XYZ file of C-alpha atoms in Angstrom:
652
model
C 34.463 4.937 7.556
C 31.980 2.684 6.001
C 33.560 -0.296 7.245
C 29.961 -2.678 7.215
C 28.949 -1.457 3.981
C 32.687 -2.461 1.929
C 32.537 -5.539 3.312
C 32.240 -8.707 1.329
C 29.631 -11.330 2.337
C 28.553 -14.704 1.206
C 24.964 -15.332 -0.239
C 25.191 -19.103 -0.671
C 28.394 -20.293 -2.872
C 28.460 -16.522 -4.491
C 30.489 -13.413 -2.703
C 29.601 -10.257 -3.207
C 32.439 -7.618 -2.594
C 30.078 -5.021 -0.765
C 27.029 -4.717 0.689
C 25.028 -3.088 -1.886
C 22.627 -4.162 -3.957
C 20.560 -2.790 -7.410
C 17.154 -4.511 -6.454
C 14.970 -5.432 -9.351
C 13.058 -1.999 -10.758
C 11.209 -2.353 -14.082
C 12.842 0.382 -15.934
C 10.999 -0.233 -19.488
C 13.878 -0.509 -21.905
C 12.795 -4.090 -23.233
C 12.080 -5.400 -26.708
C 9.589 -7.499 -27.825
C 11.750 -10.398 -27.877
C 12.396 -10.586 -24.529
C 16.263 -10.213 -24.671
C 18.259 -7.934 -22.945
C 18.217 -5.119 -24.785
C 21.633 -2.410 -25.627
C 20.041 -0.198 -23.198
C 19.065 -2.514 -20.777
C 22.983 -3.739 -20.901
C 24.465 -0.026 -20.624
C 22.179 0.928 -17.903
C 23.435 -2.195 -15.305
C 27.259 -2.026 -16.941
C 26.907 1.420 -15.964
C 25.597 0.737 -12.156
C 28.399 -2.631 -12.164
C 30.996 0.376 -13.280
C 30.013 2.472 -10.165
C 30.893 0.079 -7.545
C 27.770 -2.437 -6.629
C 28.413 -5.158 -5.329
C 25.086 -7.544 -6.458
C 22.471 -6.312 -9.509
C 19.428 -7.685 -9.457
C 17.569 -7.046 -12.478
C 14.324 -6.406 -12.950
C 11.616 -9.017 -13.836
C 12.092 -11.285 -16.368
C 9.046 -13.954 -17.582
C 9.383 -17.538 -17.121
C 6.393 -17.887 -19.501
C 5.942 -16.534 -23.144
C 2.091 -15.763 -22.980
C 1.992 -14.300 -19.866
C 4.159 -11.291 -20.043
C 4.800 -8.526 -17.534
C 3.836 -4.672 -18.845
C 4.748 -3.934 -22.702
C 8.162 -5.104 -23.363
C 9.747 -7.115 -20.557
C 12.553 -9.237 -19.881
C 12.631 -12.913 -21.075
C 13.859 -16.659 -20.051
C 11.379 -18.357 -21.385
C 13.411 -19.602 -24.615
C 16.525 -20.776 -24.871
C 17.579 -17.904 -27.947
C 16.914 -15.167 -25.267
C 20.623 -17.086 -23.076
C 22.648 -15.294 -25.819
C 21.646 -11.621 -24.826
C 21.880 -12.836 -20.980
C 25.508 -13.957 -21.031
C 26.679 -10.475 -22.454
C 25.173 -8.743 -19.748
C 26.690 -10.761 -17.166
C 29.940 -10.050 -19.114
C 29.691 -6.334 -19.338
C 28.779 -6.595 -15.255
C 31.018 -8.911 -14.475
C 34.275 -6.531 -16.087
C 33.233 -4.775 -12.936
C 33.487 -7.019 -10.399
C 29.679 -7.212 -9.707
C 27.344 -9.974 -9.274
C 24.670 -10.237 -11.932
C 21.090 -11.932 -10.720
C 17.701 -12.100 -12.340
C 14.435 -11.705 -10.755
C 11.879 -14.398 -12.248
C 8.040 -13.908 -12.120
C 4.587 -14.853 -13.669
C 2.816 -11.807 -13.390
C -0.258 -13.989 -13.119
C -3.342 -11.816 -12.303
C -1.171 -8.790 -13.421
C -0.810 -10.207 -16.862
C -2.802 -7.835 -19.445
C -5.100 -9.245 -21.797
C -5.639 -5.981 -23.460
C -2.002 -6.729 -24.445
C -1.437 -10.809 -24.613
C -5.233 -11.561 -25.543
C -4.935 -14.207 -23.227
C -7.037 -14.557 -20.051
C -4.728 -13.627 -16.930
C -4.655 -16.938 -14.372
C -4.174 -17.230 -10.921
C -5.025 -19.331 -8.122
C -8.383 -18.398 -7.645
C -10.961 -16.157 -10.203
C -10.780 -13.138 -7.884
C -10.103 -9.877 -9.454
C -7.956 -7.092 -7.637
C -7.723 -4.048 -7.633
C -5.254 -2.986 -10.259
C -5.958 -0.324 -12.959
C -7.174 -3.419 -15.341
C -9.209 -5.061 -12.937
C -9.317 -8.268 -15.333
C -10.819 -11.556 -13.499
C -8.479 -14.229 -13.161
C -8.916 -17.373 -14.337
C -8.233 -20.637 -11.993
C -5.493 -22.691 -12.539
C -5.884 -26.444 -12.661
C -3.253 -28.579 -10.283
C -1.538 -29.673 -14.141
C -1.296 -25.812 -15.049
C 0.558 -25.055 -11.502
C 2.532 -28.232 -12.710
C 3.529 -26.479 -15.885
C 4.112 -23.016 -13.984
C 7.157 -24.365 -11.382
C 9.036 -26.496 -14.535
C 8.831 -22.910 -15.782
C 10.444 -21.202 -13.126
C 13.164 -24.340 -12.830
C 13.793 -24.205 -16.732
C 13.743 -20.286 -16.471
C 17.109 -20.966 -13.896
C 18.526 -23.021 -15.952
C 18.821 -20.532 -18.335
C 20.150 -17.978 -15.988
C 22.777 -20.535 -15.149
C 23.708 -21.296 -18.469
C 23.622 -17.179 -19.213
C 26.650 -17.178 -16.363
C 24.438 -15.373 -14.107
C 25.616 -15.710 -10.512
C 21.817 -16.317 -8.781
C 18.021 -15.871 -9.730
C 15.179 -13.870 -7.588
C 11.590 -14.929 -6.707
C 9.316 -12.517 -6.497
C 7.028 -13.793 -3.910
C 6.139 -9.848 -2.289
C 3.104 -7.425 -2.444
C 0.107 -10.030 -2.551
C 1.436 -9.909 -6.475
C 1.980 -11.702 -9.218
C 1.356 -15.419 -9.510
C 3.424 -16.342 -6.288
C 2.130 -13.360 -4.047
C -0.910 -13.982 -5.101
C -1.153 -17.972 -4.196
C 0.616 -16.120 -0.533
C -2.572 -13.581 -0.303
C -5.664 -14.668 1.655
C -7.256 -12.117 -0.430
C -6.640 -13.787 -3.966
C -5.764 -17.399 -3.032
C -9.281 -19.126 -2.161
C -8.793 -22.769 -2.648
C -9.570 -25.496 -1.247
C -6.732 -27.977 -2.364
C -3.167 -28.574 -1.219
C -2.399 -24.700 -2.723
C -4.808 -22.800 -0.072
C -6.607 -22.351 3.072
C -3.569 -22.096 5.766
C -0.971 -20.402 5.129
C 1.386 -23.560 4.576
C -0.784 -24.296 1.896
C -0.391 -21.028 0.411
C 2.802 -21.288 0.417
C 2.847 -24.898 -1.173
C 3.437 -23.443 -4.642
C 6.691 -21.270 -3.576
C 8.064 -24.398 -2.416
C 7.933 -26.720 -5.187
C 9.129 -23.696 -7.012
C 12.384 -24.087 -4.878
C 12.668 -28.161 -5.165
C 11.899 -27.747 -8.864
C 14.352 -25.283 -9.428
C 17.322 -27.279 -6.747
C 16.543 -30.464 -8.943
C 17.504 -28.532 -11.968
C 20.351 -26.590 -11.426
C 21.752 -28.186 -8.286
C 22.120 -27.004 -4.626
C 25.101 -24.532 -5.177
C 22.972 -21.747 -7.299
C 22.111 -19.084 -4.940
C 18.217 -18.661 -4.425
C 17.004 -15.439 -3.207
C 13.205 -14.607 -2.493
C 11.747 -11.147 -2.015
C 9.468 -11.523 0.622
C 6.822 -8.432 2.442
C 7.500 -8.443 5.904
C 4.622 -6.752 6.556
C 1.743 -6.701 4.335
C 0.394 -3.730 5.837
C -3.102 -3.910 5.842
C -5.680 -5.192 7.341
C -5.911 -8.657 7.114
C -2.822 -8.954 5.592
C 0.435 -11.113 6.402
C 1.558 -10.037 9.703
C 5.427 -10.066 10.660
C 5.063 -12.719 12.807
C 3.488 -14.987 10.014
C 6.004 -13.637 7.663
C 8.809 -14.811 10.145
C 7.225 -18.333 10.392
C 7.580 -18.458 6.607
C 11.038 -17.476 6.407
C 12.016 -20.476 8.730
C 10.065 -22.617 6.074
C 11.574 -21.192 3.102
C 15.197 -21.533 4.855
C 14.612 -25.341 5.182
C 13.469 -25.433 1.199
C 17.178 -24.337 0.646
C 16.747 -20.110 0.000
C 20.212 -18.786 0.343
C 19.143 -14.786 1.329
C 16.078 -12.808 1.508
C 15.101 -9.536 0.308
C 12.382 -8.195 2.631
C 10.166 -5.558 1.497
C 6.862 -4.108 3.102
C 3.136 -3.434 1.629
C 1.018 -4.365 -1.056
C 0.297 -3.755 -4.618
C -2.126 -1.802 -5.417
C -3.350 -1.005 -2.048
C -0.622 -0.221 -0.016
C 1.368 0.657 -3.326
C 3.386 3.744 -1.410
C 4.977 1.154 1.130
C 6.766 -0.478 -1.788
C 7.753 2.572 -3.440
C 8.143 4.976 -0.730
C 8.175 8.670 -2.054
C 9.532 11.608 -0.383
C 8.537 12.050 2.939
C 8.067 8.855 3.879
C 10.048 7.404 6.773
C 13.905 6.473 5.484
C 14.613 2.740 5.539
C 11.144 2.139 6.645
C 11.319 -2.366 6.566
C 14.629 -1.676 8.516
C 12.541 -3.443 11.589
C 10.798 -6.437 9.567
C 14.501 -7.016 8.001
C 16.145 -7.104 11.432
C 12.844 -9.123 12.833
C 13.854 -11.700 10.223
C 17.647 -12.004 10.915
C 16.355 -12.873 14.644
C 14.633 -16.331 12.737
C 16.957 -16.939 9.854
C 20.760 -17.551 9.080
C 21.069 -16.502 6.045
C 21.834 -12.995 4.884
C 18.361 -10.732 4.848
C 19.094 -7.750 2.454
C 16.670 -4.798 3.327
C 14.896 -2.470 0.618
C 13.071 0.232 0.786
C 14.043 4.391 0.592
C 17.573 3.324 1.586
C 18.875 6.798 -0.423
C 22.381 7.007 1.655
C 25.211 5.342 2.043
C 25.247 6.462 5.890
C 21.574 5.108 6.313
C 22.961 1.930 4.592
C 25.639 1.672 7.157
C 23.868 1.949 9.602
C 21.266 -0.176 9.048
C 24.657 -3.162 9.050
C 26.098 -1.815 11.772
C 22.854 -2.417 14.253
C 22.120 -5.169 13.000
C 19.072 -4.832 10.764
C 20.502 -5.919 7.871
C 22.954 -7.867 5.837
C 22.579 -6.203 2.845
C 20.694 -3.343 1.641
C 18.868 -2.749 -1.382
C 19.473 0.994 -2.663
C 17.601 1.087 -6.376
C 16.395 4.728 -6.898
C 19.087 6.145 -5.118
C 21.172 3.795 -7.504
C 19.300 4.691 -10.690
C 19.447 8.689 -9.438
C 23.828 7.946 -9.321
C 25.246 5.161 -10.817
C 28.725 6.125 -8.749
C 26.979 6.324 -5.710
C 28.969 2.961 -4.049
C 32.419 4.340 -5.984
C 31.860 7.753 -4.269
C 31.040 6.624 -1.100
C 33.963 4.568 -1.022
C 36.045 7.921 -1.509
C 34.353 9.311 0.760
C 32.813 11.903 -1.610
C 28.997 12.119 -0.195
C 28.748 15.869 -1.443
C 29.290 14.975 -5.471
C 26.883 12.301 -4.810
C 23.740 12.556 -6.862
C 20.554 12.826 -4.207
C 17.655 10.751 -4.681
C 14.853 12.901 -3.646
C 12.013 10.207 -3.673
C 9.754 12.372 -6.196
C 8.815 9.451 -8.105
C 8.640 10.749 -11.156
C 10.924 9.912 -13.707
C 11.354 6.418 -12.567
C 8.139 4.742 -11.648
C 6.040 7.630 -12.909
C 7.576 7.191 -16.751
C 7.070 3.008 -16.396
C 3.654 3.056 -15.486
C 2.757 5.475 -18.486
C 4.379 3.158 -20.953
C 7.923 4.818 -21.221
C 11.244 4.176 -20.765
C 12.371 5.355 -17.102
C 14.327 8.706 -16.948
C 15.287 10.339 -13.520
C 14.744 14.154 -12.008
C 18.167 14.278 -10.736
C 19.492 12.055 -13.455
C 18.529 12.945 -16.806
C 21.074 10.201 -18.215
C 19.252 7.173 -16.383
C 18.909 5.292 -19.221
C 20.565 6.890 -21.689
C 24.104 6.259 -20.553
C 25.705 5.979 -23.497
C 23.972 8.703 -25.658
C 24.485 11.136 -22.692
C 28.184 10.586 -22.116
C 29.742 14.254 -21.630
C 31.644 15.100 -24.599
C 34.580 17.862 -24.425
C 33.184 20.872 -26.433
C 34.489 21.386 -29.952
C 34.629 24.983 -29.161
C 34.959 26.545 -25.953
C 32.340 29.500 -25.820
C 31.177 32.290 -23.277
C 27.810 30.723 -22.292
C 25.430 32.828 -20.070
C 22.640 31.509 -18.263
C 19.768 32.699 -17.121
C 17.728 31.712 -13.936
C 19.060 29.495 -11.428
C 16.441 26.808 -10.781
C 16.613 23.058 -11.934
C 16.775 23.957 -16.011
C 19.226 26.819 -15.353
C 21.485 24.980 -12.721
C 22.012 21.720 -14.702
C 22.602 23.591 -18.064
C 24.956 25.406 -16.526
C 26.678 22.626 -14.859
C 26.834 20.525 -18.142
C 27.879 23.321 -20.081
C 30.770 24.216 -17.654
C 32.081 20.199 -18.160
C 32.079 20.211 -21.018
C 34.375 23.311 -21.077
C 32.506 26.227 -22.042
C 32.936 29.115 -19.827
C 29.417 29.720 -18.323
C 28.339 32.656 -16.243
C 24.737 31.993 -14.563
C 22.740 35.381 -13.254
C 19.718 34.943 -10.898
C 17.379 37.396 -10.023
C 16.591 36.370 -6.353
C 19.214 36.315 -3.831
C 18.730 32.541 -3.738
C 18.966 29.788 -6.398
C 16.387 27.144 -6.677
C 13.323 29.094 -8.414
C 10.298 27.504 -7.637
C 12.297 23.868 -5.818
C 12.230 26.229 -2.704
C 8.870 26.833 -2.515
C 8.199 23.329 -3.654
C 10.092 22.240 -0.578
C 8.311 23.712 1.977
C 4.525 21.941 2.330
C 4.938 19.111 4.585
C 6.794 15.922 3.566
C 8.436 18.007 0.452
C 12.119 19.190 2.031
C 13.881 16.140 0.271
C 13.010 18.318 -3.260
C 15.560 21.113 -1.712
C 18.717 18.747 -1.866
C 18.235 18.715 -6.016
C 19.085 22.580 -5.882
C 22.189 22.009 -2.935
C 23.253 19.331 -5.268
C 23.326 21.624 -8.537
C 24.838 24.520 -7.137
C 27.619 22.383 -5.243
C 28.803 20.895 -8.457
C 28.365 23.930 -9.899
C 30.345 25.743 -8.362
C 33.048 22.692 -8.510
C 32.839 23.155 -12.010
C 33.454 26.755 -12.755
C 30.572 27.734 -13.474
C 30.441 32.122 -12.197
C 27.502 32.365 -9.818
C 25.977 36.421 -9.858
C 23.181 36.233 -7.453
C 20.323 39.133 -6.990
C 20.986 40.047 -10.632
C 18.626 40.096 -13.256
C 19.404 39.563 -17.148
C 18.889 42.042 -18.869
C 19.419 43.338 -22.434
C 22.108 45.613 -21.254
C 23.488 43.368 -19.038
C 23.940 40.680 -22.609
C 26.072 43.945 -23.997
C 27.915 44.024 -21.294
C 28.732 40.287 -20.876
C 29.086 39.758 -24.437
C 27.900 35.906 -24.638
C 28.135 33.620 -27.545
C 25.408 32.035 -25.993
C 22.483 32.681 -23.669
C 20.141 30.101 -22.035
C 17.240 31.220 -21.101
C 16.010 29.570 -17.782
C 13.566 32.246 -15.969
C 11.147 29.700 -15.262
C 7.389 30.634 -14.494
C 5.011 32.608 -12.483
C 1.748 31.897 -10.868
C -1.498 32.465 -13.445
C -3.490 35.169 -11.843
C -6.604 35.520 -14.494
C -7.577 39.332 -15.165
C -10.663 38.760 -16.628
C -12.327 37.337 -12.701
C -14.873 39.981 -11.081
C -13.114 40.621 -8.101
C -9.482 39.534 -8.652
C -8.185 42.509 -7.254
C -9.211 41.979 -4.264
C -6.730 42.826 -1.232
C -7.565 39.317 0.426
C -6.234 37.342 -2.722
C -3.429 36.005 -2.834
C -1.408 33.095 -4.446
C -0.564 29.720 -3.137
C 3.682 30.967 -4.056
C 2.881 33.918 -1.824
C 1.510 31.641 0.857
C 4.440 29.501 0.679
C 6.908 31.948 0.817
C 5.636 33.132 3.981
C 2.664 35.726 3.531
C 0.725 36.253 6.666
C -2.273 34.532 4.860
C -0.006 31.788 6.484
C -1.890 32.593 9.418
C -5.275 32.668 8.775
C -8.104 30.930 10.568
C -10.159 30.567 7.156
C -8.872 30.468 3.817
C -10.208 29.057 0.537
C -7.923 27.896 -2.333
C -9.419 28.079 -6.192
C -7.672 25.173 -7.183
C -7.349 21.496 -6.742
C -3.743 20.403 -8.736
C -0.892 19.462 -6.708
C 0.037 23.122 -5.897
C -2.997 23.629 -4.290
C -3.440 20.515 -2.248
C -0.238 20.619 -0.973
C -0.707 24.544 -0.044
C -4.010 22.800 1.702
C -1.557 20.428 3.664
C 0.921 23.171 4.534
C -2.214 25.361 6.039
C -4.441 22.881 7.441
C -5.525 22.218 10.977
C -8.296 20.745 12.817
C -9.471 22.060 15.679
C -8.952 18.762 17.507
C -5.653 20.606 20.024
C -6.438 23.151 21.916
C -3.225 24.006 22.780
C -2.723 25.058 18.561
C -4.732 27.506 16.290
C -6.999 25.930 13.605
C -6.861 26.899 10.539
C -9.974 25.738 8.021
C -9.196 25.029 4.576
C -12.014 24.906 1.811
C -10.488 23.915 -2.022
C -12.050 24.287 -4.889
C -11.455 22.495 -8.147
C -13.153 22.774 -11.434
C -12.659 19.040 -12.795
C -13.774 15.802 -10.923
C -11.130 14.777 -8.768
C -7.998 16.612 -7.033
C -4.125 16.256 -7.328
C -4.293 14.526 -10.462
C -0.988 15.797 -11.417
C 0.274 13.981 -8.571
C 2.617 10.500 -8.632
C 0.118 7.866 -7.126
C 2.250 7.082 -4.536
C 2.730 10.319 -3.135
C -0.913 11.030 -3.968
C -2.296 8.538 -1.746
C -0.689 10.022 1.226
C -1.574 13.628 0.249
C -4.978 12.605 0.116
C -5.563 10.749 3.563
C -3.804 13.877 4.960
C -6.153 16.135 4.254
C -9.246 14.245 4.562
C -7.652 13.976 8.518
C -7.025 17.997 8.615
C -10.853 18.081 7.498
C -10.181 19.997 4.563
C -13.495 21.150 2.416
C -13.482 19.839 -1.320
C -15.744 20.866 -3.856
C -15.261 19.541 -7.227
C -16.373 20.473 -10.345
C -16.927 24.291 -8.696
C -15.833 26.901 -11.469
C -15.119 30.208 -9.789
C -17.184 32.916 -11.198
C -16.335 35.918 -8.717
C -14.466 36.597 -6.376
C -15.919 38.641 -3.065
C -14.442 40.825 -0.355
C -14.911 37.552 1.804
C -15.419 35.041 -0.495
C -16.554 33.287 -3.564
C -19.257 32.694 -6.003
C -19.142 29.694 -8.471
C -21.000 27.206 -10.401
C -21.300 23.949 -9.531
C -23.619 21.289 -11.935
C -25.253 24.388 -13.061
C -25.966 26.054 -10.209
C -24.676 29.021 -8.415
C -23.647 28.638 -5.100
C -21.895 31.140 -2.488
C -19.007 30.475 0.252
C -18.662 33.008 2.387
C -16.726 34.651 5.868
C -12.798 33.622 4.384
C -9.998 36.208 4.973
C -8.465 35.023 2.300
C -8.836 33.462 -1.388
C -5.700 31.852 -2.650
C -4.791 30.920 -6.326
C -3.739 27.816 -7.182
C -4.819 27.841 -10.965
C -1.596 27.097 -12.619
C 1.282 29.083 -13.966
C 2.735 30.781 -16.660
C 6.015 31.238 -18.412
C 8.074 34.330 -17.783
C 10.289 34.889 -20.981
C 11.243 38.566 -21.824
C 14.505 38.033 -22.569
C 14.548 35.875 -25.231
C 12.836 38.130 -27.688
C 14.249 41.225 -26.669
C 18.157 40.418 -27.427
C 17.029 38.578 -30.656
C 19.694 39.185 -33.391
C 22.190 40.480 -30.638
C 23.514 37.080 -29.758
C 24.251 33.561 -31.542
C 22.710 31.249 -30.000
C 19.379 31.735 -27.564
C 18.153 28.788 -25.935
C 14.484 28.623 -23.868
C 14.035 25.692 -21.474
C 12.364 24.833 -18.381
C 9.192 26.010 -17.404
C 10.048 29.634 -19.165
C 9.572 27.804 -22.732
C 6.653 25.691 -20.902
C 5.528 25.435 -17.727
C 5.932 21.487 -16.809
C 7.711 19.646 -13.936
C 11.436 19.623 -12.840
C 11.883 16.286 -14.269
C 11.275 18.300 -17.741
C 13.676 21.132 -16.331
C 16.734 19.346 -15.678
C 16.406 17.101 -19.101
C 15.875 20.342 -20.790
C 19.061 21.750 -19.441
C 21.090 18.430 -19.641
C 20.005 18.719 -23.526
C 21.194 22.212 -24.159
C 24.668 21.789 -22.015
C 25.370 18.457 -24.605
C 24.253 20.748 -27.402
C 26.114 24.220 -26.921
């Protein structure tokens, strides 16, 4: 059925038995020697195990002092070759391909961390959370820089790794850097035209042939479209492929956007389009012949096919849907698309964790990373295990519980699992969410697990049922504060009413007290200028109490929630604190100062939630074991939910 994608293909001297690829993602499991970590080697045996064809990893340095993020991967001394040559071992039981991605982060080294000036090709700071000046680098420097990158192969070589990466994408790093108009300002052989700016890439290459030889695949992650303004245009970025097939590259990986500015076009979230460089990958296979692997919110392995069987692609670069299901190519192969693991593009656990500093986890995975502590272990004992709630902490409980062999019973009160996932789902650009719950309950059910819907727990019902143990997974419920003149007012409601379909839904004027991500995406979902006539407008004022909005937002996602609603025209007052509510209104304080809004039909609350947990004290002493997880121990996100519940099911 997938005929393109379980096809082997030639990148240079190296097959590769499918098409798929683990592109490089930093997933934050280094050491501070540089080496490939026990974790780092479990977590890409574990991906070689489930069927990919070529791992990439993620980016190692080439130079000691300039280091990218905390703990990253090394090549930059010949004691880190060692650690290298097991992991292409352990990937290569597997019949995988192992690569390495090489960089100088360049501008995006941190001083705060090295102590050491970041360099680049021109002092030009961007526009990174840092925002640390570069400092120029002489023609000798750039010198020293490619023997790095050549002596940094020749390591990978000697490691038995089957290929190396350059990252030369995003306007980032050292290399896309020197590529940016916007950070490369010389005047010398490295800038000016865009040949010149690409000078450095290609002595890179020569260096690195004259090293290792011309038989050790070269691939070089490219943006085919910079998109934005001023930016590297496709048409540019084809031009430079036919340059960089001449310096002997054997493949390209083409990407789209830039770092920080156009940071959601290189991590697409949810909502985004799917396979969105599909066109700049199949605009570069019209220049090139040699194989162009496409990345970018690839989450299928239908999408992935395709993508190969029209043409726009050669190879395709799947990493969070990867790093959400290790088995995905295995399962695919089997045809088995319903037990595989759905990426829903929230972000969170994966490039959300890295950029705070910890290792990456996963939403839908909570073993990402923790492959071989999280291996599901038969139960010692079977019990009678009794669940209850059926969102994302309930549901994967459950389902690890019920693998593990216990005999698990799961009671939810609604006549619909999911808990707050289906209301999550519906603002726009949010449905992907919904296939975490359609996942859980499928496998669910596969497993054994006894599914009692529109049935509440209760402390008869535990008599009745007789569990040895009960999990306590009722989640949360919107924070409606009694102590507010006027909350009980007919014309407020919540944003979870809203969402689940309250005629507020059809208001003409509604303000929200409330600026987090619940409220600003209740604010997208209701929203509408008054630009088409042939639609009814609908003006949305929001209210929030600290300085900015959505801050419990991904930044990826965030930027695109933002720009929507400046273009619905939706009112934002920050730093308002709501001090009463009115029959058509509101009356808060802003910098000290009352102020009035007035003429809504309804107010909406969006001011967080609280855990609903009755249960668990009122059947103390009348059962074993109780467990509370999920938002009904603490109200958090469902990346906390499902780790919560994969902990219990190991622990039970």
């Amino acid at each position: 059925m997938l005929k393109h994608l379980f096809s082997p293909i030639y990148i240079g001297s190296m097959e590769v038995k499918n098409r798929i690829v683990l592109p490089p993602m930093t997933v934050g499991y280094g050491v501070p020697d540089g080496t490939v970590s026990e974790k780092h080697r479990d977590y890409y045996e574990a991906r070689a195990r489930g069927g990919v064809g070529l791992i990439i990893t993620e980016a190692a340095s080439v130079h000691a002092q300039r280091k990218y993020g905390l703990f990253p991967l090394g090549l930059y001394d010949d004691a880190q070759i060692e650690s290298w040559s097991n992991l292409a071992k352990a990937v290569h039981r597997h019949g995988a391909k192992l690569a390495v991605q090489l960089m100088d982060p360049g501008p995006e080294s941190i001083m705060m961390l090295t102590g050491i000036q970041p360099v680049g090709p021109s002092p030009v700071a961007g526009r990174g959370l840092f925002r640390e000046v570069p400092r120029e680098l002489s023609i000798p420097e750039i010198k020293s820089i490619i023997a790095d990158f050549a002596q940094a192969t020749r390591r990978a070589k000697e490691a038995g790794l089957d290929a190396v990466e350059i990252h030369a994408a995003h306007g980032y790093a050292l290399v896309g850097s020197f590529l940016s108009p916007f950070f490369n300002k010389r005047t010398d052989r490295y800038g000016g035209s865009l040949e010149a700016r690409l000078q450095i890439l290609l002595e890179i290459l020569d260096a690195i042939r004259a090293e290792v030889g011309r038989d050790f695949p070269i691939i070089v992650r490219m943006s085919g479209d910079e998109r934005r303004t001023g930016g590297r245009t496709l048409h540019e970025s084809q031009f430079m492929a036919r340059i960089l097939v001449e310096a002997g590259v054997d493949a390209l990986e083409v990407s789209g956007g830039t770092v920080p500015n156009v940071f959601w076009a290189v991590v697409p979230p949810s909502g985004t389009p799917l396979a969105l460089n599909a066109e700049f990958s199949k605009a570069m296979k019209q220049v090139v012949d040699i194989p162009v692997i496409c990345v970018g919110r690839i989450n299928s392995p239908r999408i992935a096919e395709f993508l190969l069987e029209t043409g726009r692609a050669d190879l395709v670069s799947m990493g969070r849907a990867l790093h959400a299901d290790p088995e995905l190519p295995n399962k695919a192969a089997s045809g088995a698309f319903d037990d595989i693991v759905p990426c829903i593009g929230c972000n969170c656990g994966c490039i959300g964790s890295v950029v705070r500093g910890m290792h990456a986890t996963c939403t839908v995975n909570p073993a990402a990373g923790n492959e071989k502590e999280m291996t599901l272990v038969p139960a010692k004992k079977r019990k009678k295990v009794l669940v209850a709630g059926g969102g994302p902490a309930g549901l994967e409980a459950a389902l690890v519980a019920s693998l593990r062999g216990h005999q698990v019973f799961l009671y939810e009160k609604e006549q619909r699992l999911g808990g707050q996932i289906n209301l999550a789902s519906v603002p726009p650009f949010m449905q992907e969410i919904g296939q975490l719950i359609k996942y859980l309950a499928t496998q669910a059910e596969k497993a054994g697990v006894v599914l009692n819907l529109g049935k509440a727990v209760t402390p008869e019902l535990i008599e009745e049922v007789k569990p040895d143990v009960v999990i306590v997974a009722t989640g949360a419920a919107p924070l409606v504060p009694e102590n507010l003149p006027g909350i009980e007012q007919d014309t407020v409601v919540t944003a979870w009413d809203v969402l689940a379909g309250h005629k507020a839904s059809t208001a003409r004027k509604v303000i929200i007290l409330g600026g987090g991500l619940t409220g600003c995406e209740t604010a997208d979902f209701l929203a509408f200028p008054p630009d088409n006539m042939a639609a009814a407008p609908t003006h949305v004022t929001l209210l929030e109490m600290r300085d900015d909005i959505a801050l419990d937002s991904m930044a990826e996602p965030r930027h695109l929630l933002l720009d929507r609603l400046r273009e619905k025209r939706v009112e934002i007052l920050v730093r308002a604190r709501v001090k009463e509510i009115l029959a058509d209104g509101v009356v808060f304080d802003r910098d000290g100062r009352d102020e009035e809004l007035r003429g809504f039909e309804y107010v909406i609350l969006a001011m967080g939630v609280r855990p609903v947990d009755t249960l668990s004290k009122a059947i103390e002493g009348r059962v074993q074991e109780v467990y509370v997880i999920g938002d009904a121990k603490h109200p958090r996100r469902a990346l906390d939910a499902t780790a919560e519940g994969a902990e219990i099911g190991r622990r039970i």
